[in-house]
Short mmCIF file of C-alpha atoms and ligand atoms in Angstrom, two decimals:
data_model
loop_
_atom_site.label_atom_id
_atom_site.label_comp_id
_atom_site.label_asym_id
_atom_site.label_seq_id
_atom_site.Cartn_x
_atom_site.Cartn_y
_atom_site.Cartn_z
CA MET A 1 -14.55 -22.51 -13.87
CA LYS A 2 -14.68 -19.05 -12.35
CA THR A 3 -14.13 -16.55 -15.16
CA PHE A 4 -13.36 -12.96 -14.25
CA PRO A 5 -14.47 -9.86 -16.22
CA LYS A 6 -12.84 -9.04 -19.56
CA ASN A 7 -9.53 -7.15 -19.29
CA PHE A 8 -9.26 -8.04 -15.61
CA LEU A 9 -5.90 -6.98 -14.17
CA TRP A 10 -3.79 -9.86 -12.89
CA GLY A 11 -0.68 -8.48 -11.34
CA SER A 12 1.56 -7.81 -8.40
CA ALA A 13 2.65 -4.81 -6.41
CA THR A 14 5.85 -3.63 -4.83
CA SER A 15 7.37 -0.30 -3.87
CA ALA A 16 10.53 1.66 -4.65
CA PRO A 17 12.05 1.51 -1.16
CA GLN A 18 11.33 -2.21 -0.81
CA SER A 19 12.60 -3.35 -4.19
CA GLU A 20 15.02 -0.93 -5.85
CA GLY A 21 18.07 -1.16 -3.64
CA HIS A 22 20.88 1.37 -4.27
CA SER A 23 19.21 3.36 -1.55
CA LEU A 24 22.10 5.72 -0.97
CA GLN A 25 23.53 5.60 -4.47
CA ASN A 26 22.98 7.12 -7.90
CA GLY A 27 22.08 10.52 -6.55
CA LYS A 28 19.29 9.46 -4.17
CA SER A 29 19.13 11.33 -0.88
CA GLU A 30 18.26 9.81 2.50
CA THR A 31 14.72 8.91 3.47
CA THR A 32 13.54 8.41 7.03
CA TRP A 33 14.29 4.69 6.54
CA ASP A 34 17.94 5.28 5.62
CA TYR A 35 18.29 7.68 8.51
CA TRP A 36 16.57 5.45 11.05
CA PHE A 37 18.66 2.44 10.03
CA LYS A 38 21.81 4.53 10.39
CA THR A 39 20.88 5.73 13.88
CA ASN A 40 18.98 2.68 15.23
CA PRO A 41 19.93 -0.46 13.29
CA GLU A 42 18.93 -2.64 16.25
CA LYS A 43 15.29 -1.85 15.54
CA PHE A 44 15.50 -3.68 12.22
CA HIS A 45 15.11 -7.48 12.02
CA GLU A 46 18.61 -9.00 11.99
CA ASN A 47 20.01 -5.53 11.20
CA GLN A 48 18.58 -5.75 7.69
CA GLY A 49 18.37 -2.22 6.36
CA PRO A 50 16.99 -0.46 3.30
CA GLU A 51 20.23 -0.15 1.33
CA ASN A 52 20.10 -3.25 -0.85
CA THR A 53 16.52 -4.55 -0.92
CA THR A 54 15.77 -6.60 -4.09
CA ASN A 55 18.16 -4.73 -6.40
CA ILE A 56 15.65 -4.03 -9.15
CA TYR A 57 17.82 -0.99 -9.82
CA GLU A 58 20.33 -3.26 -11.54
CA MET A 59 18.09 -6.16 -12.51
CA TYR A 60 14.92 -4.58 -13.90
CA LYS A 61 15.49 -5.76 -17.46
CA GLU A 62 15.47 -9.43 -16.46
CA ASP A 63 12.76 -8.78 -13.89
CA CYS A 64 10.42 -7.34 -16.51
CA LYS A 65 10.86 -10.59 -18.45
CA ARG A 66 10.01 -12.46 -15.24
CA MET A 67 6.75 -10.51 -15.02
CA LYS A 68 5.75 -11.82 -18.41
CA GLU A 69 7.02 -15.30 -17.57
CA ILE A 70 4.36 -15.64 -14.86
CA GLY A 71 1.61 -14.04 -16.90
CA LEU A 72 1.29 -10.68 -15.14
CA ASN A 73 -0.65 -8.22 -17.28
CA SER A 74 -0.13 -5.36 -14.82
CA PHE A 75 2.31 -4.29 -12.14
CA ARG A 76 2.47 -1.56 -9.52
CA THR A 77 5.55 0.00 -8.10
CA SER A 78 6.39 3.48 -6.86
CA ILE A 79 8.82 6.24 -7.68
CA SER A 80 11.22 7.25 -4.93
CA TRP A 81 10.68 10.95 -4.20
CA ALA A 82 14.18 11.20 -2.68
CA ARG A 83 15.70 9.64 -5.80
CA LEU A 84 13.85 11.82 -8.29
CA LEU A 85 14.21 15.08 -6.37
CA PRO A 86 17.05 14.59 -3.89
CA ASP A 87 16.69 18.11 -2.46
CA GLY A 88 13.01 18.50 -3.28
CA ARG A 89 13.63 20.99 -6.11
CA HIS A 90 16.22 19.72 -8.59
CA VAL A 91 15.70 16.70 -10.81
CA ASN A 92 18.23 13.86 -10.59
CA GLN A 93 18.78 12.99 -14.27
CA GLU A 94 20.15 9.57 -13.40
CA ALA A 95 16.82 8.78 -11.72
CA VAL A 96 14.93 9.95 -14.81
CA ALA A 97 17.01 7.68 -17.04
CA PHE A 98 16.49 4.74 -14.66
CA TYR A 99 12.72 5.13 -14.32
CA ARG A 100 12.15 5.78 -18.02
CA ASP A 101 14.06 2.68 -19.03
CA TYR A 102 12.43 0.57 -16.30
CA PHE A 103 8.94 1.71 -17.36
CA LYS A 104 9.73 1.13 -21.04
CA HIS A 105 10.81 -2.43 -20.30
CA ILE A 106 7.62 -3.09 -18.34
CA LEU A 107 5.59 -1.82 -21.30
CA GLU A 108 7.63 -3.80 -23.84
CA GLU A 109 6.68 -6.99 -22.02
CA GLY A 110 3.00 -6.11 -22.50
CA VAL A 111 2.53 -5.35 -18.81
CA GLN A 112 0.48 -2.34 -17.75
CA PRO A 113 2.29 -0.26 -15.13
CA ILE A 114 0.47 1.52 -12.32
CA ILE A 115 2.83 4.00 -10.75
CA ASN A 116 2.50 5.25 -7.22
CA LEU A 117 4.14 8.36 -5.76
CA PHE A 118 4.54 7.71 -2.04
CA HIS A 119 5.05 4.41 -0.24
CA PHE A 120 6.07 5.37 3.32
CA ASP A 121 9.36 6.90 2.08
CA MET A 122 9.54 10.43 3.41
CA PRO A 123 12.68 12.30 2.26
CA MET A 124 14.84 13.16 5.24
CA TRP A 125 15.29 16.80 4.20
CA LEU A 126 11.52 17.25 4.56
CA MET A 127 11.28 15.22 7.76
CA GLU A 128 13.85 17.55 9.29
CA LYS A 129 11.32 20.34 8.73
CA GLY A 130 8.53 18.30 10.35
CA GLY A 131 7.46 16.01 7.50
CA TRP A 132 3.67 15.74 7.10
CA GLU A 133 3.23 17.78 10.26
CA THR A 134 4.03 20.95 8.30
CA ARG A 135 1.86 22.53 5.64
CA GLU A 136 5.01 22.87 3.53
CA SER A 137 4.80 19.12 2.87
CA VAL A 138 1.61 19.65 0.85
CA ASP A 139 3.32 22.03 -1.60
CA ALA A 140 6.46 19.92 -1.70
CA PHE A 141 4.45 16.82 -2.59
CA ALA A 142 2.40 18.67 -5.21
CA PHE A 143 5.64 19.83 -6.84
CA TYR A 144 7.03 16.29 -6.81
CA ALA A 145 3.78 14.90 -8.28
CA LYS A 146 3.75 17.52 -11.05
CA THR A 147 7.40 16.78 -11.86
CA ALA A 148 6.71 13.04 -12.08
CA PHE A 149 3.64 13.52 -14.32
CA GLU A 150 5.64 15.77 -16.66
CA LEU A 151 8.64 13.45 -16.83
CA PHE A 152 6.84 10.12 -17.17
CA GLY A 153 3.30 10.98 -18.30
CA ASP A 154 4.05 9.96 -21.90
CA LEU A 155 4.74 6.40 -20.69
CA ILE A 156 2.49 5.98 -17.66
CA LYS A 157 -1.27 6.30 -17.99
CA ASN A 158 -2.36 5.00 -14.59
CA TRP A 159 -1.12 6.66 -11.43
CA THR A 160 -1.78 6.61 -7.73
CA THR A 161 -0.81 9.22 -5.17
CA PHE A 162 -0.30 7.34 -1.90
CA ASN A 163 -0.01 3.79 -0.71
CA GLU A 164 -1.87 3.22 2.56
CA PRO A 165 -1.75 6.75 3.99
CA ILE A 166 -3.21 5.48 7.27
CA VAL A 167 -0.04 3.45 7.83
CA HIS A 168 2.50 6.27 7.98
CA ILE A 169 0.10 8.16 10.26
CA GLU A 170 -0.54 5.27 12.61
CA CYS A 171 2.98 3.84 12.61
CA GLY A 172 4.82 7.17 12.73
CA TYR A 173 2.62 8.99 15.26
CA LEU A 174 0.86 6.32 17.31
CA ASN A 175 2.49 2.91 17.46
CA GLY A 176 6.22 3.45 16.95
CA ALA A 177 6.79 1.28 13.87
CA HIS A 178 7.84 4.12 11.51
CA TYR A 179 10.08 7.12 12.10
CA PRO A 180 9.61 9.54 13.93
CA ALA A 181 7.96 6.92 16.19
CA ILE A 182 6.23 9.33 18.53
CA HIS A 183 2.88 9.00 20.25
CA ASP A 184 0.67 12.02 19.71
CA PHE A 185 -2.95 11.62 18.56
CA LYS A 186 -3.36 15.27 17.68
CA LYS A 187 -0.23 15.28 15.53
CA ALA A 188 -1.39 12.04 13.91
CA ILE A 189 -4.60 13.76 12.80
CA GLN A 190 -2.66 16.77 11.49
CA VAL A 191 -0.31 14.46 9.58
CA GLY A 192 -3.35 12.69 8.13
CA TYR A 193 -4.93 15.97 7.09
CA HIS A 194 -1.81 17.21 5.32
CA THR A 195 -1.49 13.85 3.60
CA LEU A 196 -5.06 14.19 2.37
CA MET A 197 -4.36 17.71 1.08
CA ALA A 198 -1.13 16.54 -0.58
CA HIS A 199 -3.17 13.85 -2.31
CA ALA A 200 -5.83 16.34 -3.45
CA TYR A 201 -3.24 18.80 -4.80
CA ALA A 202 -1.47 15.97 -6.65
CA VAL A 203 -4.78 15.04 -8.30
CA LYS A 204 -5.24 18.72 -9.22
CA ALA A 205 -1.81 18.79 -10.91
CA PHE A 206 -2.65 15.55 -12.69
CA ARG A 207 -5.89 16.93 -14.14
CA GLU A 208 -4.00 19.94 -15.50
CA ILE A 209 -1.20 17.89 -17.06
CA MET A 210 -2.95 14.66 -18.07
CA PRO A 211 -6.68 15.36 -18.34
CA ASN A 212 -7.43 12.14 -20.20
CA GLU A 213 -5.61 9.63 -18.02
CA SER A 214 -6.55 8.11 -14.71
CA ILE A 215 -5.44 8.54 -11.15
CA GLY A 216 -6.38 6.85 -7.90
CA ILE A 217 -5.21 6.24 -4.37
CA ILE A 218 -4.29 2.97 -2.65
CA LEU A 219 -5.89 2.43 0.76
CA ASN A 220 -5.40 -0.37 3.22
CA ILE A 221 -8.79 -1.66 4.12
CA THR A 222 -9.33 -3.37 7.44
CA PRO A 223 -13.12 -3.67 7.55
CA ALA A 224 -14.31 -3.39 11.13
CA TYR A 225 -16.42 -6.16 12.68
CA ALA A 226 -17.94 -5.48 16.09
CA ARG A 227 -17.96 -7.96 18.97
CA SER A 228 -21.75 -7.72 19.23
CA ASP A 229 -24.85 -5.87 18.05
CA GLN A 230 -24.97 -3.85 21.25
CA ALA A 231 -24.96 -0.10 20.78
CA ALA A 232 -21.56 0.47 22.43
CA ASP A 233 -19.82 -2.13 20.25
CA GLN A 234 -21.54 -0.80 17.15
CA SER A 235 -20.43 2.70 18.01
CA ALA A 236 -16.82 1.41 18.31
CA LYS A 237 -17.21 -0.11 14.84
CA GLU A 238 -18.46 3.21 13.46
CA ASN A 239 -15.50 5.04 14.98
CA ALA A 240 -13.09 2.49 13.52
CA ASP A 241 -14.63 2.76 10.04
CA LEU A 242 -14.54 6.55 10.18
CA LEU A 243 -10.93 6.81 11.26
CA THR A 244 -9.31 3.93 9.42
CA MET A 245 -11.33 3.83 6.20
CA LYS A 246 -13.72 6.69 5.48
CA SER A 247 -11.10 9.31 6.41
CA PHE A 248 -9.51 8.83 2.98
CA LEU A 249 -12.05 6.81 1.03
CA ASP A 250 -14.85 9.37 1.32
CA PRO A 251 -12.86 12.48 0.35
CA ALA A 252 -11.11 10.59 -2.48
CA VAL A 253 -14.34 9.20 -3.98
CA LYS A 254 -17.11 11.53 -2.78
CA GLY A 255 -15.15 14.76 -2.39
CA PHE A 256 -15.75 15.44 1.29
CA ILE A 257 -14.66 14.39 4.77
CA PRO A 258 -17.69 12.76 6.41
CA ASP A 259 -19.48 14.97 8.98
CA PRO A 260 -19.49 12.32 11.73
CA LEU A 261 -15.69 12.15 11.44
CA ILE A 262 -15.37 15.93 11.72
CA GLN A 263 -17.64 15.84 14.77
CA LEU A 264 -15.74 12.98 16.39
CA ILE A 265 -12.43 14.77 15.93
CA GLN A 266 -13.88 18.03 17.24
CA ALA A 267 -15.38 16.38 20.29
CA HIS A 268 -11.95 15.06 21.24
CA ASP A 269 -10.14 18.32 20.59
CA LEU A 270 -8.16 16.84 17.71
CA THR A 271 -9.18 19.26 14.93
CA PRO A 272 -6.23 19.93 12.60
CA GLU A 273 -5.18 23.28 11.18
CA THR A 274 -6.81 23.87 7.81
CA ILE A 275 -6.94 26.53 5.09
CA GLY A 276 -10.21 28.03 3.84
CA SER A 277 -9.89 26.76 0.28
CA ASP A 278 -9.11 23.14 1.30
CA LYS A 279 -12.73 22.02 1.22
CA GLU A 280 -13.07 23.18 -2.38
CA ILE A 281 -9.81 21.51 -3.42
CA ILE A 282 -10.96 18.19 -1.93
CA LYS A 283 -14.35 18.53 -3.61
CA GLU A 284 -12.92 19.29 -7.05
CA ASN A 285 -10.24 16.62 -7.04
CA THR A 286 -11.81 13.23 -6.61
CA VAL A 287 -10.15 10.15 -8.14
CA ASP A 288 -10.96 7.85 -11.07
CA PHE A 289 -10.42 4.57 -9.24
CA ILE A 290 -9.54 3.14 -5.85
CA GLY A 291 -7.03 0.45 -4.96
CA LEU A 292 -7.77 -1.49 -1.78
CA ASN A 293 -5.05 -3.49 -0.05
CA TYR A 294 -6.67 -6.22 1.95
CA TYR A 295 -4.84 -8.45 4.42
CA GLN A 296 -6.92 -8.68 7.57
CA PRO A 297 -10.11 -7.43 9.22
CA LEU A 298 -10.31 -5.25 12.32
CA ARG A 299 -12.21 -6.83 15.24
CA VAL A 300 -13.45 -4.20 17.64
CA GLN A 301 -15.36 -3.72 20.86
CA ALA A 302 -16.33 -0.79 23.04
CA PRO A 303 -13.32 0.41 25.07
CA GLU A 304 -13.62 -0.43 28.78
CA ASN A 305 -12.26 2.74 30.35
CA PRO A 306 -11.90 5.25 27.54
CA ARG A 307 -10.14 8.52 28.31
CA PHE A 308 -11.80 11.76 27.37
CA PRO A 309 -10.64 13.47 25.31
CA ALA A 310 -9.19 10.42 23.56
CA GLN A 311 -5.41 10.06 23.77
CA ASP A 312 -5.30 7.17 21.38
CA PRO A 313 -7.63 5.52 18.84
CA GLU A 314 -8.08 2.73 21.40
CA ASP A 315 -10.14 5.19 23.44
CA LEU A 316 -12.59 5.19 20.53
CA PHE A 317 -12.52 1.53 19.51
CA ALA A 318 -10.74 -1.25 21.37
CA PRO A 319 -9.34 -4.41 19.76
CA TYR A 320 -11.47 -7.50 20.18
CA ASP A 321 -9.93 -10.94 20.26
CA TRP A 322 -12.39 -13.03 18.27
CA PRO A 323 -12.16 -16.59 19.64
CA GLU A 324 -12.87 -18.17 16.25
CA LYS A 325 -10.13 -16.35 14.37
CA ARG A 326 -7.74 -18.06 11.99
CA ILE A 327 -4.22 -16.63 12.14
CA ASN A 328 -1.20 -16.50 9.86
CA PRO A 329 1.28 -17.34 12.63
CA TYR A 330 4.28 -15.74 10.89
CA ARG A 331 2.77 -12.30 10.51
CA GLY A 332 0.22 -12.59 13.32
CA TRP A 333 -2.56 -11.36 11.06
CA GLU A 334 -6.05 -12.84 10.97
CA ILE A 335 -7.01 -14.67 7.78
CA TYR A 336 -10.59 -13.82 6.89
CA PRO A 337 -11.25 -14.02 3.13
CA GLU A 338 -14.99 -13.41 3.61
CA ALA A 339 -14.19 -9.72 4.14
CA ILE A 340 -13.29 -9.31 0.46
CA TYR A 341 -16.91 -10.01 -0.41
CA ASP A 342 -18.09 -7.51 2.21
CA VAL A 343 -15.73 -4.88 0.80
CA ALA A 344 -16.95 -5.58 -2.73
CA MET A 345 -20.54 -5.07 -1.59
CA MET A 346 -19.63 -1.93 0.34
CA MET A 347 -18.07 -0.42 -2.80
CA LYS A 348 -21.19 -1.31 -4.74
CA ASN A 349 -23.79 -0.17 -2.24
CA GLU A 350 -22.16 2.71 -0.38
CA TYR A 351 -19.87 4.14 -3.07
CA ASN A 352 -22.19 4.04 -6.06
CA ASN A 353 -20.34 1.08 -7.54
CA PHE A 354 -17.13 3.07 -7.92
CA PRO A 355 -14.37 1.29 -9.91
CA TRP A 356 -11.86 -0.41 -7.61
CA TYR A 357 -9.34 -3.21 -7.57
CA VAL A 358 -7.64 -5.35 -4.97
CA SER A 359 -4.27 -3.63 -5.06
CA GLU A 360 -2.54 -5.94 -2.55
CA ASN A 361 -3.38 -9.28 -1.02
CA GLY A 362 -0.93 -11.93 0.07
CA MET A 363 0.56 -14.10 2.74
CA GLY A 364 3.93 -13.52 4.42
CA VAL A 365 5.66 -16.73 5.52
CA ALA A 366 8.99 -17.15 7.31
CA GLU A 367 11.71 -19.69 6.44
CA GLU A 368 10.15 -20.81 3.20
CA GLU A 369 13.30 -22.77 2.37
CA ARG A 370 11.66 -25.53 4.46
CA PHE A 371 9.33 -26.15 1.55
CA VAL A 372 11.85 -26.61 -1.27
CA ASN A 373 11.32 -29.77 -3.36
CA GLU A 374 14.00 -31.86 -5.05
CA GLU A 375 14.06 -29.59 -8.08
CA GLY A 376 14.75 -26.63 -5.83
CA MET A 377 11.28 -25.06 -6.12
CA ILE A 378 9.42 -23.77 -3.07
CA GLN A 379 6.09 -25.58 -2.80
CA ASP A 380 4.05 -22.74 -1.35
CA ASP A 381 0.65 -24.40 -1.51
CA TYR A 382 -0.41 -22.42 1.56
CA ARG A 383 -0.05 -19.24 -0.53
CA ILE A 384 -2.04 -20.68 -3.43
CA ASP A 385 -4.81 -21.70 -0.99
CA PHE A 386 -4.77 -18.25 0.60
CA MET A 387 -5.14 -16.47 -2.74
CA LYS A 388 -7.73 -18.87 -4.03
CA GLU A 389 -9.88 -18.42 -0.94
CA HIS A 390 -9.74 -14.65 -1.35
CA LEU A 391 -10.43 -14.86 -5.07
CA ASP A 392 -13.47 -17.06 -4.39
CA TYR A 393 -15.03 -14.29 -2.31
CA LEU A 394 -13.96 -11.60 -4.75
CA TYR A 395 -15.56 -13.58 -7.56
CA GLN A 396 -18.80 -13.79 -5.61
CA GLY A 397 -18.77 -10.01 -5.12
CA ILE A 398 -18.15 -9.43 -8.82
CA GLN A 399 -20.95 -11.85 -9.72
CA GLU A 400 -23.23 -9.73 -7.59
CA GLY A 401 -22.27 -6.64 -9.53
CA SER A 402 -19.29 -5.06 -7.74
CA ASN A 403 -17.18 -3.00 -10.15
CA CYS A 404 -13.82 -4.61 -9.40
CA PHE A 405 -11.32 -4.54 -12.26
CA GLY A 406 -8.31 -6.41 -10.91
CA TYR A 407 -6.43 -8.41 -8.33
CA HIS A 408 -2.81 -7.66 -7.45
CA THR A 409 -0.81 -9.76 -5.08
CA TRP A 410 1.86 -8.67 -2.67
CA THR A 411 4.40 -9.34 -4.10
CA PHE A 412 6.30 -10.17 -7.29
CA ILE A 413 9.81 -10.97 -5.94
CA ASP A 414 10.42 -11.38 -2.17
CA CYS A 415 11.26 -7.96 -0.83
CA TRP A 416 12.49 -6.10 2.20
CA SER A 417 9.81 -5.22 4.69
CA TRP A 418 10.50 -2.21 6.91
CA LEU A 419 11.34 -3.28 10.48
CA ASN A 420 10.74 -6.94 9.55
CA GLY A 421 13.57 -7.06 6.99
CA TYR A 422 13.47 -10.28 4.98
CA ARG A 423 11.76 -12.35 7.67
CA ASN A 424 8.37 -12.90 6.04
CA ARG A 425 8.36 -13.69 2.34
CA TYR A 426 5.46 -12.86 0.04
CA GLY A 427 6.82 -13.23 -3.50
CA PHE A 428 6.11 -15.41 -6.51
CA TYR A 429 9.89 -15.46 -6.85
CA ARG A 430 12.15 -16.27 -3.97
CA LEU A 431 15.03 -13.88 -3.32
CA GLU A 432 17.86 -16.16 -2.25
CA SER A 433 19.79 -13.50 -0.42
CA ASP A 434 20.34 -9.79 -0.43
CA LYS A 435 23.98 -10.46 -1.36
CA ASP A 436 23.74 -12.18 -4.74
CA PHE A 437 20.06 -11.41 -5.39
CA THR A 438 19.30 -14.72 -7.15
CA ARG A 439 15.62 -15.13 -7.95
CA SER A 440 13.87 -18.50 -8.22
CA LEU A 441 10.27 -19.20 -9.12
CA LYS A 442 7.92 -20.65 -6.51
CA LYS A 443 5.01 -22.97 -7.22
CA SER A 444 2.56 -20.09 -6.63
CA GLY A 445 4.09 -18.25 -9.61
CA LEU A 446 3.24 -21.16 -11.90
CA TRP A 447 -0.25 -21.32 -10.47
CA TYR A 448 -0.82 -17.59 -10.92
CA LYS A 449 0.35 -17.79 -14.52
CA GLU A 450 -2.39 -20.29 -15.28
CA VAL A 451 -4.99 -18.17 -13.52
CA ALA A 452 -3.93 -15.05 -15.44
CA GLN A 453 -3.83 -16.87 -18.78
CA ASN A 454 -7.28 -18.40 -18.25
CA ASN A 455 -8.65 -15.22 -16.69
CA GLY A 456 -9.91 -17.43 -13.90
CA TYR A 457 -9.53 -20.87 -12.43
C1 BG6 B 501 1.33 -3.49 2.88
C2 BG6 B 501 2.37 -2.51 2.41
O1 BG6 B 501 0.69 -2.96 3.98
O2 BG6 B 501 1.73 -4.72 3.36
C3 BG6 B 501 3.72 -3.13 2.08
O3 BG6 B 501 1.91 -1.74 1.34
C4 BG6 B 501 4.04 -4.24 3.06
O4 BG6 B 501 4.67 -2.12 2.05
C5 BG6 B 501 2.95 -5.30 2.95
O5 BG6 B 501 5.31 -4.78 2.86
C6 BG6 B 501 3.17 -6.53 3.82
O6 BG6 B 501 3.31 -6.20 5.16
P1 BG6 B 501 4.64 -6.51 5.94
O7 BG6 B 501 4.62 -5.61 7.11
O8 BG6 B 501 4.58 -7.95 6.33
O9 BG6 B 501 5.76 -6.24 5.01
#
């Protein structure tokens, strides 16, 4: 029996845009996703857009019962900025009523909510002004954060500012998977910097309003493994760690942007515009905990013909195709559970054993209806195996002293996934269709319930 620490969080995560539905209703304004779907629906898998998603907006009361039914003791979702503040200034009272009642129902089921503020859902009114490219976004986000803390702080004790900030930077400004889908390394760095400042100012507002509660940030961690021990490959690994991980982890936990990252950015003429007081704000507003979403590692090698100055991160670290890799064929992501142990040790040894939790881990599989048994239940043993393998390595890290306080899966009920629509499913509950929104429990939900109840397996 592997028993996890007392009060360990067993839960699931989702996000407002992927689960609420009613995306253009009840006073919510457009986000970049609504806009992009309207202008370029062909980009979205089978034309599946953000309007309906999982319809938690109407079904949250039953869904909160479902959380308890599968033993979750915690749950993360986000607030939609464009729903709460449709024009960025004025509060949508219908949104307040919805979120308050939703949060109350989560709490009534004995589930601890962790509420996040931004999950890739930039309001369109702000994007029209340049989104994270403009300094105005920092103030706008700080105002939104303050408003959310004031409106929901009596119910919600654990908050996070951003989910995976690297993703909206990379996908929006380098690889085309998020709006505005441009390719501009310098803008990507500026967007990253403003995101970091928006995070720091949100933490500042939090300390003023809720000095006794806790706040963190959710980062996607793709630990870099180099092709070889040779200096050039190791230097690619260092670059990858600096850009994809330490860029947010170090300022959030240690209160400063690492010097080697500043030097790297300077050397490639990518330095963003800053304000004199920023350094101080970052220093004074570190977090209480970190959430790390882990899906896959990053295999790197020295780039063959790097451009100087770099035009793309691939000029600083090139992808390496590890011949021994195991792949989830549906999502195309490597499966490498060992990395969870490495991350646990990194948090212990390089971050002074800072409190952290696995805030997302999971396996997306297409056409799961293939695995329905006679009773109509999806037999997703592959998902159970995937989670168990990751938990084995997490357990080992905890045994060796890493300060990890929870494990959240992605996700609770199958949800909409950006350009991939409903192709890959991750949930403990299957969403039958985005028309009638029926939910049915999968085998993994029963398994997770047992794990949560026994605090181990
Ligand atoms: C995480 C995100 O990166 O991975 C989620 O926080 C996302 O929003 C999840 O849905 C799974 O990835 P995908 O692209 O298969 O949906």
